[in-house]
Short mmCIF file of C-alpha atoms (C1' of nucleotides) in Angstrom, two decimals:
data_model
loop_
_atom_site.label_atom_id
_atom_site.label_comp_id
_atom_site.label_asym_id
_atom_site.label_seq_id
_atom_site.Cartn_x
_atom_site.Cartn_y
_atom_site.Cartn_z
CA UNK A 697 0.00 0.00 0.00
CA UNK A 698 2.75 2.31 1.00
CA UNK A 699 6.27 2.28 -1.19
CA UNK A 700 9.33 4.19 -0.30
CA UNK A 701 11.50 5.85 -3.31
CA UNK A 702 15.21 5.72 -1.84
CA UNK A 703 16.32 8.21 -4.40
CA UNK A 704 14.19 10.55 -3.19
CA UNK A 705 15.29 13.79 -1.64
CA UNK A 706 12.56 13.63 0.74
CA UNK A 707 13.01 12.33 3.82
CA UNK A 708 11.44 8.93 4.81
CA UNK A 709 8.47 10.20 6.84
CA UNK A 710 7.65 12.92 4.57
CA UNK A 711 7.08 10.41 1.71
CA UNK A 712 5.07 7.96 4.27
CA UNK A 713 2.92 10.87 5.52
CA UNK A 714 2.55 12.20 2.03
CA UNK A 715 1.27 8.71 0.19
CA UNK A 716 -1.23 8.08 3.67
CA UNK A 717 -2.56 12.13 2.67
CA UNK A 718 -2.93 10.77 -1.21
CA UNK A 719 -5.13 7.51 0.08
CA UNK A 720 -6.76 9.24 2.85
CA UNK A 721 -8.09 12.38 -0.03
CA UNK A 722 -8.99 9.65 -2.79
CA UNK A 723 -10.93 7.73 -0.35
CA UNK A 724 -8.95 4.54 -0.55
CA UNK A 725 -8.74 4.77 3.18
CA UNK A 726 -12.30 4.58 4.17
CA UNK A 727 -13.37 7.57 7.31
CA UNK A 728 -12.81 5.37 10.86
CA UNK A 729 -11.04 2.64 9.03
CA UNK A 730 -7.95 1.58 11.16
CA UNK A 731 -4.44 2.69 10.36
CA UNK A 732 -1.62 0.40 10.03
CA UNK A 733 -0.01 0.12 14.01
CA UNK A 734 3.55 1.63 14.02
CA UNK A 735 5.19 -1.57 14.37
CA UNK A 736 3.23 -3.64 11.32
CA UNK A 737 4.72 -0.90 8.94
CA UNK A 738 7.71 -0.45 10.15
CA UNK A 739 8.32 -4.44 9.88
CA UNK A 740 6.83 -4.60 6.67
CA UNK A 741 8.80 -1.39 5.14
CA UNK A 742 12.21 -2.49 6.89
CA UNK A 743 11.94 1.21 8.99
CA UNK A 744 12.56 2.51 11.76
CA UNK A 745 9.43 2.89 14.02
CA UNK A 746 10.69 6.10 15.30
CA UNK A 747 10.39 7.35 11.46
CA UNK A 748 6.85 5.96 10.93
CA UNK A 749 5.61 7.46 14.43
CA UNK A 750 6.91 10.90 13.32
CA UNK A 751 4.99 10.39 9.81
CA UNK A 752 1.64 9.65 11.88
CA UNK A 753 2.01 12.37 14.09
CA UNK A 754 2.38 14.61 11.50
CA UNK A 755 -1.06 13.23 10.18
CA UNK A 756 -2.52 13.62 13.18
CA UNK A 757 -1.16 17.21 13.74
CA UNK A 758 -3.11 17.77 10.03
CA UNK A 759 -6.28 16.25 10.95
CA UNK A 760 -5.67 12.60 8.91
CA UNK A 761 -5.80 10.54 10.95
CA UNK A 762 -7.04 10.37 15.01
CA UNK A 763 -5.47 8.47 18.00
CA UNK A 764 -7.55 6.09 19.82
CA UNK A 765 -5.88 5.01 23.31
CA UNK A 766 -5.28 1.78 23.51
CA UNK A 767 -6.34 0.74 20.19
CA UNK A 768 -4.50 2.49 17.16
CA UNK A 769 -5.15 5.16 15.13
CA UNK A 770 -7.99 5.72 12.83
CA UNK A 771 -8.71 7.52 9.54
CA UNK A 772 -10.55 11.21 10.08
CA UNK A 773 -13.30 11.82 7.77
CA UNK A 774 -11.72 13.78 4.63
CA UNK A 775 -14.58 16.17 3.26
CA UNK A 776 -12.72 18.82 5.50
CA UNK A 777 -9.50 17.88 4.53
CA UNK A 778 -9.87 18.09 1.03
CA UNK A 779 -11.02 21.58 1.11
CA UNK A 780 -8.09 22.33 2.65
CA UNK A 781 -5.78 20.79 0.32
CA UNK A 782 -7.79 22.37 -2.20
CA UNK A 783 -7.27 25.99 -1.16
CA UNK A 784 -3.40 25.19 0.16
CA UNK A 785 -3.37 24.10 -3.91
CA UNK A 786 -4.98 27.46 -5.45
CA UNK A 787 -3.03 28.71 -2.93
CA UNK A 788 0.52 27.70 -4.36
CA UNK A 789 -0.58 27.75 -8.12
CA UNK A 790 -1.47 31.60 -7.40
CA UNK A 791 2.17 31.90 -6.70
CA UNK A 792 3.50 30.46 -9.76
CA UNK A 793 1.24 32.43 -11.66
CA UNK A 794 2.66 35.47 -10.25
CA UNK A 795 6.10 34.05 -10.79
CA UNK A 796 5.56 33.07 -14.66
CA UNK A 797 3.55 36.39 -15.27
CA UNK A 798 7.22 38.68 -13.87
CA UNK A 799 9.07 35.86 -16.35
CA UNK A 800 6.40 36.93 -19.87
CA UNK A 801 4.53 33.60 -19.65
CA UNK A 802 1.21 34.33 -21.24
CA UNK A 803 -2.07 34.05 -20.40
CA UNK A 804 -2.79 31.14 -23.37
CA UNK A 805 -0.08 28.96 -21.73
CA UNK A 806 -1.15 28.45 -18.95
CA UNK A 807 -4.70 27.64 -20.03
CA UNK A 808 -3.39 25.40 -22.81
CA UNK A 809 -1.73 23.73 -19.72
CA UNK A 810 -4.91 23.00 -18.19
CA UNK A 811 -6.91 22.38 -21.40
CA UNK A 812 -4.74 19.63 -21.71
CA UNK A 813 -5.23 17.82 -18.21
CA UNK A 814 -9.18 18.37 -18.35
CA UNK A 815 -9.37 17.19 -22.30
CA UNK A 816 -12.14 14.96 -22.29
CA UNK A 817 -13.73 15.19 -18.78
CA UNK A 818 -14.90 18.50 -19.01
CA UNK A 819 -14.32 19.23 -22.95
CA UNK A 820 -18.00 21.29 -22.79
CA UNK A 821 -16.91 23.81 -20.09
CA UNK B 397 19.88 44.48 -2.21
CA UNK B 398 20.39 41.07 -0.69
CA UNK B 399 18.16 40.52 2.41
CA UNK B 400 18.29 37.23 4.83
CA UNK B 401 15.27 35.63 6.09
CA UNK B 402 17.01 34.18 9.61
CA UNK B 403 13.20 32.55 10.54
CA UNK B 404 13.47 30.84 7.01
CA UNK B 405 14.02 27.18 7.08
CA UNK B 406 15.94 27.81 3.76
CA UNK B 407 19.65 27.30 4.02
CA UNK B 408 21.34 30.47 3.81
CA UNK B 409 22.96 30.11 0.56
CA UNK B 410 20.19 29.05 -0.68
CA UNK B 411 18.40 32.10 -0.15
CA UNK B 412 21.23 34.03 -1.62
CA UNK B 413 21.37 32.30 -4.58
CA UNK B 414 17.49 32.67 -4.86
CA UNK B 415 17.78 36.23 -4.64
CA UNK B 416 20.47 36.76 -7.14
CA UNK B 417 18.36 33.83 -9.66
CA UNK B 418 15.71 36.36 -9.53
CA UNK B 419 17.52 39.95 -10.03
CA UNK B 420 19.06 38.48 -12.96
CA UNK B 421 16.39 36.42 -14.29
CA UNK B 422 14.34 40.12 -14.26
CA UNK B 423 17.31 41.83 -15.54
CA UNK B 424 18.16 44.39 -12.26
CA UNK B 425 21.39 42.75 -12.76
CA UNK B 426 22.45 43.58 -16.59
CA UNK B 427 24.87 40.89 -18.46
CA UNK B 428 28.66 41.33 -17.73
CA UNK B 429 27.97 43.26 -14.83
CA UNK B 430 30.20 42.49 -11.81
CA UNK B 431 28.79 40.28 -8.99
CA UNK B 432 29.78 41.68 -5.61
CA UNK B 433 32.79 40.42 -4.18
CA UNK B 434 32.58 37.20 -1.87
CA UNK B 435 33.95 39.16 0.86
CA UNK B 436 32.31 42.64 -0.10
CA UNK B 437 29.16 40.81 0.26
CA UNK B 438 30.03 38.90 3.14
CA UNK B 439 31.07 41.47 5.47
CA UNK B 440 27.94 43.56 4.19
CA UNK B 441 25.52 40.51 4.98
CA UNK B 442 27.28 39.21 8.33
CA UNK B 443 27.92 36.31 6.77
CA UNK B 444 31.15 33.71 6.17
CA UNK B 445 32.52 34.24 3.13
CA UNK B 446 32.36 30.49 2.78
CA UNK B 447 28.58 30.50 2.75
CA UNK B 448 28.71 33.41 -0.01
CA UNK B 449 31.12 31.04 -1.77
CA UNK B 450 28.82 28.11 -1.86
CA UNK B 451 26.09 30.55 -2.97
CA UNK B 452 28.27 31.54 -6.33
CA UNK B 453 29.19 28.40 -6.55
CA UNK B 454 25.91 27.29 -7.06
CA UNK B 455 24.94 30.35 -9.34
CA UNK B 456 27.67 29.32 -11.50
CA UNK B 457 26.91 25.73 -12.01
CA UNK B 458 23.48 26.72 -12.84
CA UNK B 459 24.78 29.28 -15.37
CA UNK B 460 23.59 32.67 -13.46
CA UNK B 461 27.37 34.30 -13.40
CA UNK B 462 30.54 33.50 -14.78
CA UNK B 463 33.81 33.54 -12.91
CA UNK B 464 36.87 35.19 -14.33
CA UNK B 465 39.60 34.21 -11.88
CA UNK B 466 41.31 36.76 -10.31
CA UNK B 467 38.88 39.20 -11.10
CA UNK B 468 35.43 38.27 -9.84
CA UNK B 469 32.27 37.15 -10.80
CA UNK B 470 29.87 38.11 -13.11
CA UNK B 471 26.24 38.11 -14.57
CA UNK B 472 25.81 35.84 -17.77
CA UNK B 473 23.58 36.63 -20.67
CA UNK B 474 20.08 35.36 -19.12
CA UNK B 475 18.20 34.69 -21.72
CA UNK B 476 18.49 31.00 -22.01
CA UNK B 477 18.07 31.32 -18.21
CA UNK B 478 14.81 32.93 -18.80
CA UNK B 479 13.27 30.29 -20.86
CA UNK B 480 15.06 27.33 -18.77
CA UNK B 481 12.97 28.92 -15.70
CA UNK B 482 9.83 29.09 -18.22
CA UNK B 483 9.50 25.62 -18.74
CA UNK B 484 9.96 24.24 -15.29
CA UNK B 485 7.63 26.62 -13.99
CA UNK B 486 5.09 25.57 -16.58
CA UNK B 487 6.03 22.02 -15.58
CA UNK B 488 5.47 22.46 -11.70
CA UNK B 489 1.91 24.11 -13.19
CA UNK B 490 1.17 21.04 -14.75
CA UNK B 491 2.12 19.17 -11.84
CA UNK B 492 -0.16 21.25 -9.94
CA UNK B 493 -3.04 21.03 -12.07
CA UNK B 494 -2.88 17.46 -12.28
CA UNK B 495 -3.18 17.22 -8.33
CA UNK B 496 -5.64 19.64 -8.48
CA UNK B 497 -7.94 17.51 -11.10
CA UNK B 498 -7.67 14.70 -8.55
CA UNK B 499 -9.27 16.62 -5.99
CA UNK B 500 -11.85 18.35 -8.27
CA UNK B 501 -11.11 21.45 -8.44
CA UNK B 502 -12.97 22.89 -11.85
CA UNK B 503 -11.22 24.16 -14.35
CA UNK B 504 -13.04 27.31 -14.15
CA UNK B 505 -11.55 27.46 -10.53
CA UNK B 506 -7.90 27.99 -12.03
CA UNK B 507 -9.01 30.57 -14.40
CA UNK B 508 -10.21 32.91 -12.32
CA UNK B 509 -7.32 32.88 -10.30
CA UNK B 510 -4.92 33.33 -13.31
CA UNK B 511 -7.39 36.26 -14.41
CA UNK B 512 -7.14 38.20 -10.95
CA UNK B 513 -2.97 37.87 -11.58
CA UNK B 514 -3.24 39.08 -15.06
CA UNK B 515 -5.95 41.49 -14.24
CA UNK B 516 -5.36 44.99 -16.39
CA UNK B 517 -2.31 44.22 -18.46
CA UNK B 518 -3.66 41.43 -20.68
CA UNK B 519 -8.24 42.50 -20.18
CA UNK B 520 -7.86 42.17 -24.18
CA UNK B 521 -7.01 38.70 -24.48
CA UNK C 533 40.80 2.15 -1.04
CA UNK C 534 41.49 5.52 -1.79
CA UNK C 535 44.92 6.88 -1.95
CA UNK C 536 45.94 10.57 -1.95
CA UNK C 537 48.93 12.44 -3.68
CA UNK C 538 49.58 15.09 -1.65
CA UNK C 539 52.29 16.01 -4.61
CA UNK C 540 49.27 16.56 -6.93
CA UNK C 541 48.19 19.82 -8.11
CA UNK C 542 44.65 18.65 -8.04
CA UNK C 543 42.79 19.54 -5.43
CA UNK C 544 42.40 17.08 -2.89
CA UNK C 545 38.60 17.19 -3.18
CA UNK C 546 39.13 16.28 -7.16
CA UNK C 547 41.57 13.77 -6.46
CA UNK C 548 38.69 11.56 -4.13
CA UNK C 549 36.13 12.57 -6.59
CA UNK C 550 38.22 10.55 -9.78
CA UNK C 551 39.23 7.58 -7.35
CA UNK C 552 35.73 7.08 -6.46
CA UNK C 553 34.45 7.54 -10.14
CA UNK C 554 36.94 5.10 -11.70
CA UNK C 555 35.73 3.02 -8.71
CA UNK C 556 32.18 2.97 -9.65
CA UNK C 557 33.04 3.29 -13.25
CA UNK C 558 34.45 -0.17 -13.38
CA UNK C 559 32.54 -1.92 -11.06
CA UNK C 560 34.93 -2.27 -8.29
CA UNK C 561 31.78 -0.65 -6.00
CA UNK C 562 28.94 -2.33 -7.09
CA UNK C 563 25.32 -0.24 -7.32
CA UNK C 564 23.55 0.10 -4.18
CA UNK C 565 26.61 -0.15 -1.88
CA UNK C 566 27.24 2.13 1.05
CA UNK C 567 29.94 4.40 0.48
CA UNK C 568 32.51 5.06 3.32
CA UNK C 569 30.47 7.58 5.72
CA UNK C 570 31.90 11.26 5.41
CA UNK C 571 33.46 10.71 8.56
CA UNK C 572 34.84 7.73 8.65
CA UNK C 573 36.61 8.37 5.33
CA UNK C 574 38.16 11.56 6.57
CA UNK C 575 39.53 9.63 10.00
CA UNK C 576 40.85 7.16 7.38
CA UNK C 577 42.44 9.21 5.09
CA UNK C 578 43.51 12.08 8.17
CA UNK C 579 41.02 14.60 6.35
CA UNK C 580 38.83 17.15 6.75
CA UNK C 581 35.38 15.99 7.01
CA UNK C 582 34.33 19.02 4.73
CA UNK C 583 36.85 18.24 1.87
CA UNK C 584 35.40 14.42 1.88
CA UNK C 585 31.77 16.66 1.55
CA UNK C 586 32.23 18.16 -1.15
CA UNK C 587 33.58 15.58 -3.26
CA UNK C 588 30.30 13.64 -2.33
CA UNK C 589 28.36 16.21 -3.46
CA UNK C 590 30.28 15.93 -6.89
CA UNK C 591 29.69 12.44 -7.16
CA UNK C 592 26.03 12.93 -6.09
CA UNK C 593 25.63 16.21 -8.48
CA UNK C 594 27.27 14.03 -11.38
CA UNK C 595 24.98 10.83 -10.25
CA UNK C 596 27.54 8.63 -9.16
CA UNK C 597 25.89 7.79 -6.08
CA UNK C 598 22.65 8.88 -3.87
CA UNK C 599 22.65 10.47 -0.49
CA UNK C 600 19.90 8.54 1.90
CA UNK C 601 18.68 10.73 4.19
CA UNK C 602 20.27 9.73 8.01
CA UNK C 603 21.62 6.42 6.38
CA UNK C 604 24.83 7.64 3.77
CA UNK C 605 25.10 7.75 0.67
CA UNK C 606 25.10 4.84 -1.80
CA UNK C 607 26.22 3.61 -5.39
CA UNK C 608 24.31 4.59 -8.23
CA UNK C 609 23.94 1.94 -11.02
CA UNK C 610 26.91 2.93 -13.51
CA UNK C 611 25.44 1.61 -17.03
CA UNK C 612 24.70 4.89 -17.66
CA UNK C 613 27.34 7.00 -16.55
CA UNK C 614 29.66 4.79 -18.03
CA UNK C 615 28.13 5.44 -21.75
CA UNK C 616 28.27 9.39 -20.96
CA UNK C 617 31.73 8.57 -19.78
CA UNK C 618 32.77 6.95 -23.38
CA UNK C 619 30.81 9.85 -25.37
CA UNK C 620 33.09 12.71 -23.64
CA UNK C 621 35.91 10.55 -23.67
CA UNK C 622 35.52 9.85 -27.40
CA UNK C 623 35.25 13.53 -28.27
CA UNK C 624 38.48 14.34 -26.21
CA UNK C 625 39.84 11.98 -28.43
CA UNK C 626 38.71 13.74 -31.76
CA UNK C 627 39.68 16.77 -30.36
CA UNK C 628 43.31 15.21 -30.14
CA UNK C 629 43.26 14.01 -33.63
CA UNK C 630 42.27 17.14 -35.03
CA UNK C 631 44.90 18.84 -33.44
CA UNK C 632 47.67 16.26 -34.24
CA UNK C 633 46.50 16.53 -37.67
CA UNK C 634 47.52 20.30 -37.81
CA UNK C 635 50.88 18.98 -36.74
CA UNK C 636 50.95 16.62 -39.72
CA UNK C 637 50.86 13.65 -37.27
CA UNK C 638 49.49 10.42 -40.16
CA UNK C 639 47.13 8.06 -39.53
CA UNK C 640 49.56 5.25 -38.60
CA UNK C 641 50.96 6.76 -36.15
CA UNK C 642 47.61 6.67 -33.90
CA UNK C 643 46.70 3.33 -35.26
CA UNK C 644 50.21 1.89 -33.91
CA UNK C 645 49.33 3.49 -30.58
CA UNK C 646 46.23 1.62 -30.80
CA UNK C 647 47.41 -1.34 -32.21
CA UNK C 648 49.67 -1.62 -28.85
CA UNK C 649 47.18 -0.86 -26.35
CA UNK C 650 44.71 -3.50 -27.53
CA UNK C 651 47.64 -5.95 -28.46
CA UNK C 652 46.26 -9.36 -27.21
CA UNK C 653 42.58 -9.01 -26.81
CA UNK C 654 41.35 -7.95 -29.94
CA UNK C 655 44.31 -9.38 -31.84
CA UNK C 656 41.70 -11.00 -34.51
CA UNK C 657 39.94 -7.51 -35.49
CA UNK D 784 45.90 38.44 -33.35
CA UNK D 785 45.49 37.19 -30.07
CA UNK D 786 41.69 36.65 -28.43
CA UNK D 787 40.90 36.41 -25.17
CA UNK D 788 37.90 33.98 -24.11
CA UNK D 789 36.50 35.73 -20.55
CA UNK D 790 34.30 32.45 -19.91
CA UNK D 791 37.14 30.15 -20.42
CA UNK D 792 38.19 28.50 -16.89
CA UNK D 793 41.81 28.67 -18.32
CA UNK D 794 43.49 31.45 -16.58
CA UNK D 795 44.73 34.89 -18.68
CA UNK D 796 48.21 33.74 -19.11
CA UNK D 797 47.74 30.11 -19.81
CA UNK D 798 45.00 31.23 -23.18
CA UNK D 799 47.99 33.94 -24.26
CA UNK D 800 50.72 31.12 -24.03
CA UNK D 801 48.10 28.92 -25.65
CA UNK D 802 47.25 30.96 -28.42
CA UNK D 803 51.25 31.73 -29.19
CA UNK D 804 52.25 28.68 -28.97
CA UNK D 805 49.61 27.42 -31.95
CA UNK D 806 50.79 30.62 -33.65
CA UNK D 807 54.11 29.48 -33.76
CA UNK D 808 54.11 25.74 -34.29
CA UNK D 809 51.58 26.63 -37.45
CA UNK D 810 54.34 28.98 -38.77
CA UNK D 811 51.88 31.82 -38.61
CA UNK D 812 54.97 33.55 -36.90
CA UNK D 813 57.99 33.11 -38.22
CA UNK D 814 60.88 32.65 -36.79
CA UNK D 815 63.38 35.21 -35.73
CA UNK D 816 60.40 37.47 -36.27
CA UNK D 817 59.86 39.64 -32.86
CA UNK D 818 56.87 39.38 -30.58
CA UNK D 819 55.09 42.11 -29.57
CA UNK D 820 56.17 43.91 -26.79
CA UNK D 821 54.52 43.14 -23.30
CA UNK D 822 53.18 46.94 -22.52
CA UNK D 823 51.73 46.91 -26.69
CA UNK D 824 50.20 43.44 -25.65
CA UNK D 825 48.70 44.72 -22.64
CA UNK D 826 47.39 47.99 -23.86
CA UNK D 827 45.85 46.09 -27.12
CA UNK D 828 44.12 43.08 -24.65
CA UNK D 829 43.67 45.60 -21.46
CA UNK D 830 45.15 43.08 -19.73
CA UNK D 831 47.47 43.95 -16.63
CA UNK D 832 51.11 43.52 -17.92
CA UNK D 833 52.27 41.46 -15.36
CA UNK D 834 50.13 38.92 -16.65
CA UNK D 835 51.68 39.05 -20.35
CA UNK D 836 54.96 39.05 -18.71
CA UNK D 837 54.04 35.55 -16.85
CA UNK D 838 53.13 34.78 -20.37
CA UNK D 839 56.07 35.15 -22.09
CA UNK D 840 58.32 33.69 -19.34
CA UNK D 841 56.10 30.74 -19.65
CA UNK D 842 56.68 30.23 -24.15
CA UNK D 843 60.79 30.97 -23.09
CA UNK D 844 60.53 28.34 -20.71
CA UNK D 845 59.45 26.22 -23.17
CA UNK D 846 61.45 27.17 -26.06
CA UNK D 847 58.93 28.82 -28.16
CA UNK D 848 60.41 32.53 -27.43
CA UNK D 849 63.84 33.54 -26.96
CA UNK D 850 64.39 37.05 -25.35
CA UNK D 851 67.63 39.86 -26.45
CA UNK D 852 68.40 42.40 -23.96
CA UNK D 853 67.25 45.65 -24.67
CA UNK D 854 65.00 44.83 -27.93
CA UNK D 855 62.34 42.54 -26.84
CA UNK D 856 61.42 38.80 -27.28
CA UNK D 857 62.05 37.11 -30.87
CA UNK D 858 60.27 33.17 -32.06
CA UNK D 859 62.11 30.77 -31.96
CA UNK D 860 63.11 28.00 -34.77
CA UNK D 861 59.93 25.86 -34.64
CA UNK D 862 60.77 22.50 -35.72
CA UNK D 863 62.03 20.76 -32.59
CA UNK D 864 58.93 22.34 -30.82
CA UNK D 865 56.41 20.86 -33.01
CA UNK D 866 58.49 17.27 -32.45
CA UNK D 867 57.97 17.61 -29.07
CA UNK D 868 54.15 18.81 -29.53
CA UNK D 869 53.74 15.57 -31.69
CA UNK D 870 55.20 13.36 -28.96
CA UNK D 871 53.34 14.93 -26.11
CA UNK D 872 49.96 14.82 -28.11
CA UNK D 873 50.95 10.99 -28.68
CA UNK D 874 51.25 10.52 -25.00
CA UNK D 875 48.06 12.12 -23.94
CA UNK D 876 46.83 9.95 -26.66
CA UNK D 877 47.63 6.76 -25.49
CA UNK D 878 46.86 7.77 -21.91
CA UNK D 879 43.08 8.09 -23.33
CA UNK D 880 42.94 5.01 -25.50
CA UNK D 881 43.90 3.44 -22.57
CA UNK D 882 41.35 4.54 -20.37
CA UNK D 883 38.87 3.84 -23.45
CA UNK D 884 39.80 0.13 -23.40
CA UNK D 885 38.67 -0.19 -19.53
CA UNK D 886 35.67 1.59 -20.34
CA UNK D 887 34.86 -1.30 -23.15
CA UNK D 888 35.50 1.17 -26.53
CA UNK D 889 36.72 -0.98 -29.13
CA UNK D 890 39.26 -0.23 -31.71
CA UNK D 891 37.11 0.28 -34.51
CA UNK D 892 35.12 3.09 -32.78
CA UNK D 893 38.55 5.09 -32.66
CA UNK D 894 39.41 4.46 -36.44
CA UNK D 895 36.25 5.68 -37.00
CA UNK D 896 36.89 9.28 -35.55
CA UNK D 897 40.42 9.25 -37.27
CA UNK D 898 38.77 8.88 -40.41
CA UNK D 899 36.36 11.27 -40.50
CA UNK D 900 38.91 13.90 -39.40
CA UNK D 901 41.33 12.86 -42.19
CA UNK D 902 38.58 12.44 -44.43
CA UNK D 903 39.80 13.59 -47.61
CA UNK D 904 43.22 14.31 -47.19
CA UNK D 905 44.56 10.52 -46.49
CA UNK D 906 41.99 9.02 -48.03
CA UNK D 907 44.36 6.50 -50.18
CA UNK D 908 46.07 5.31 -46.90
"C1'" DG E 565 25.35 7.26 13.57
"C1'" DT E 566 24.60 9.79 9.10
"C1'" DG E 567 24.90 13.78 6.11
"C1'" DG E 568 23.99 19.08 5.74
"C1'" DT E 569 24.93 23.74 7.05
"C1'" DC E 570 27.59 27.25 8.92
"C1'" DT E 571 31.41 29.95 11.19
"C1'" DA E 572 36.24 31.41 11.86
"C1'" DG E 573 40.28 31.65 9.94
"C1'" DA E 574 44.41 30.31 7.00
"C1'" DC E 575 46.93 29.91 2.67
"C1'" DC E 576 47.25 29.87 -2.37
"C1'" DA E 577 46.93 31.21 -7.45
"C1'" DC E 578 45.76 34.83 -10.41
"C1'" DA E 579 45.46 39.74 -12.09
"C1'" DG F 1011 42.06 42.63 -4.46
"C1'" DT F 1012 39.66 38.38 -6.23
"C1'" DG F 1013 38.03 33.67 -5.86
"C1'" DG F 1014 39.42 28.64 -4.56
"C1'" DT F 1015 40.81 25.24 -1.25
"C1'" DC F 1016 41.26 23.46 3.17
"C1'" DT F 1017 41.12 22.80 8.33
"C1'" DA F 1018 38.90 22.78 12.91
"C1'" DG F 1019 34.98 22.61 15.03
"C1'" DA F 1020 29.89 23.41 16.08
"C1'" DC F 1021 25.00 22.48 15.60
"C1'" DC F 1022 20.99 20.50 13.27
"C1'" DA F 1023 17.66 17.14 10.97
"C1'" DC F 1024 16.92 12.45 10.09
"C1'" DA F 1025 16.86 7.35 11.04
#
DNA sequence: GTGGTCTAGACCACA
DNA sequence: GTGGTCTAGACCACA
């Protein structure tokens, strides 16, 4: 469920919190469906527990994921979440589109961009 | 014209050579100009010389300045530059958009951010 | 493993860079091997921990190995680096021949060079 | 008659010694003809004269130059230097073909190059 | 333990 | 004066 690129530049438990995010928003992980303990994943992705423990607090800090004493941790419900990740998005692509606009990018390029990605889905907008 | 962001997380060269990427990317720094010295810059930054160093280095490599040994360094022609930074910006848009697709943002979401950039300059397009 | 000649004019930073490269380059360190940490190496070779560094972040920048995060840094797979390797070695060579040509060096005269070098092996070609 | 390349790595005097010593061995300058004077030199390149000077001590060294007290510096008979050239470019020659063979180039990739430069002119050989 | 960043300070080649 | 190399040594993030 969860693979780890070693040539990445990120560090182990930002790529572990990062792919958990990705199922949590796409709704592989179902709301109240029970996390992985620390120790199963660390066994199963040879890793130090101390790595995967900061990954889930991190999710926790976010709002992924919730602690249950005693009994593991547990997937938050995600319709809040993925607002947020939705403006944090919009957020950052308003930045590059300040940054390309100081650099001459046009207007057309970007929405060729986009055109692109959206093709078919949404080819009557 | 160099400032330091001490609460930044950013290393500190690489927030010099982010500075210096930009003023030459938007052309406040003209072709064949000279760079300020390592140590002109260093005592006018409190900062080693060493981490100035690292900075240049790293400006050269990517083809910002040119050193002429025993003389200094200076701006290159940034043209190329410009169009290098073009087309991984537009890339990291992509990226973006892609992401943003997943979470279903409408396309019509992204436009009217890239119209409230691009507000009065381009209103004909 | 690595020797140093302090005679050299090469920087000493250079001179680990090459061993390591002709190393990797011919399969002495075989991909996805640990490298000698920074530190150890520079003990080993009574170094500066900052010279051994930056010649990592040569081989890294050049993709002869890859830095894991709190683990070291590790071999990259060479097939690739060894085919860039013969590309700007071949066109060092052409830009011999062009030269020795001005001098009115002939044809044999590289050929028996040649010849001698590859005596046994390819003695049927 | 001389150039100067300011994005060359090559330091000042090593391009000037360069460029004379190709000057020479092509019989461009003749010899016994006399060089230009260093301060001429410097004026013509804006170049600081202690850096011609280096220049020129350099070509003596090597035979290319001789100097006569009082009227400057005069070129030397060429044909032992371009002898030595010859052998020297042979060396550096072998040194690659040698590192060539570890790398797995075979001979006929090298005849190749040689034939293309010496295309027309050795055609028959 | 591992690499990454940074400072302080020295010495060298080059112009 | 200019950058390039190197040492000694500190502190930090990551695993």
């Amino acid at each position: 469920m969860i693979t780890i690129d070693y040539q990445s530049k990120l560090p182990l438990y930002e790529q572990i919190t990062q792919r958990f995010q990705a199922l949590i928003l796409r709704g592989v992980l179902k709301p109240d469906s029970q996390m992985p303990s620390v120790r199963t994943l660390a066994v199963e992705l040879s890793i130090n527990p101390n790595t995967i423990q900061k990954a889930y607090s991190l999710l926790e800090q976010q709002g992924y994921i919730y602690p249950v004493k005693g009994r593991g941790n547990f997937v938050s419900d995600s319709s809040v979440l993925v607002q947020q990740k939705k403006d944090s998005l919009l957020d950052e692509f308003k930045r590059l589109v300040i940054g390309g606009k100081e650099l001459g990018i046009r207007k057309a390029e970007y929405i060729q961009v986009i055109d692109r990605v959206y093709q078919k889905e949404e080819s009557h907008d």
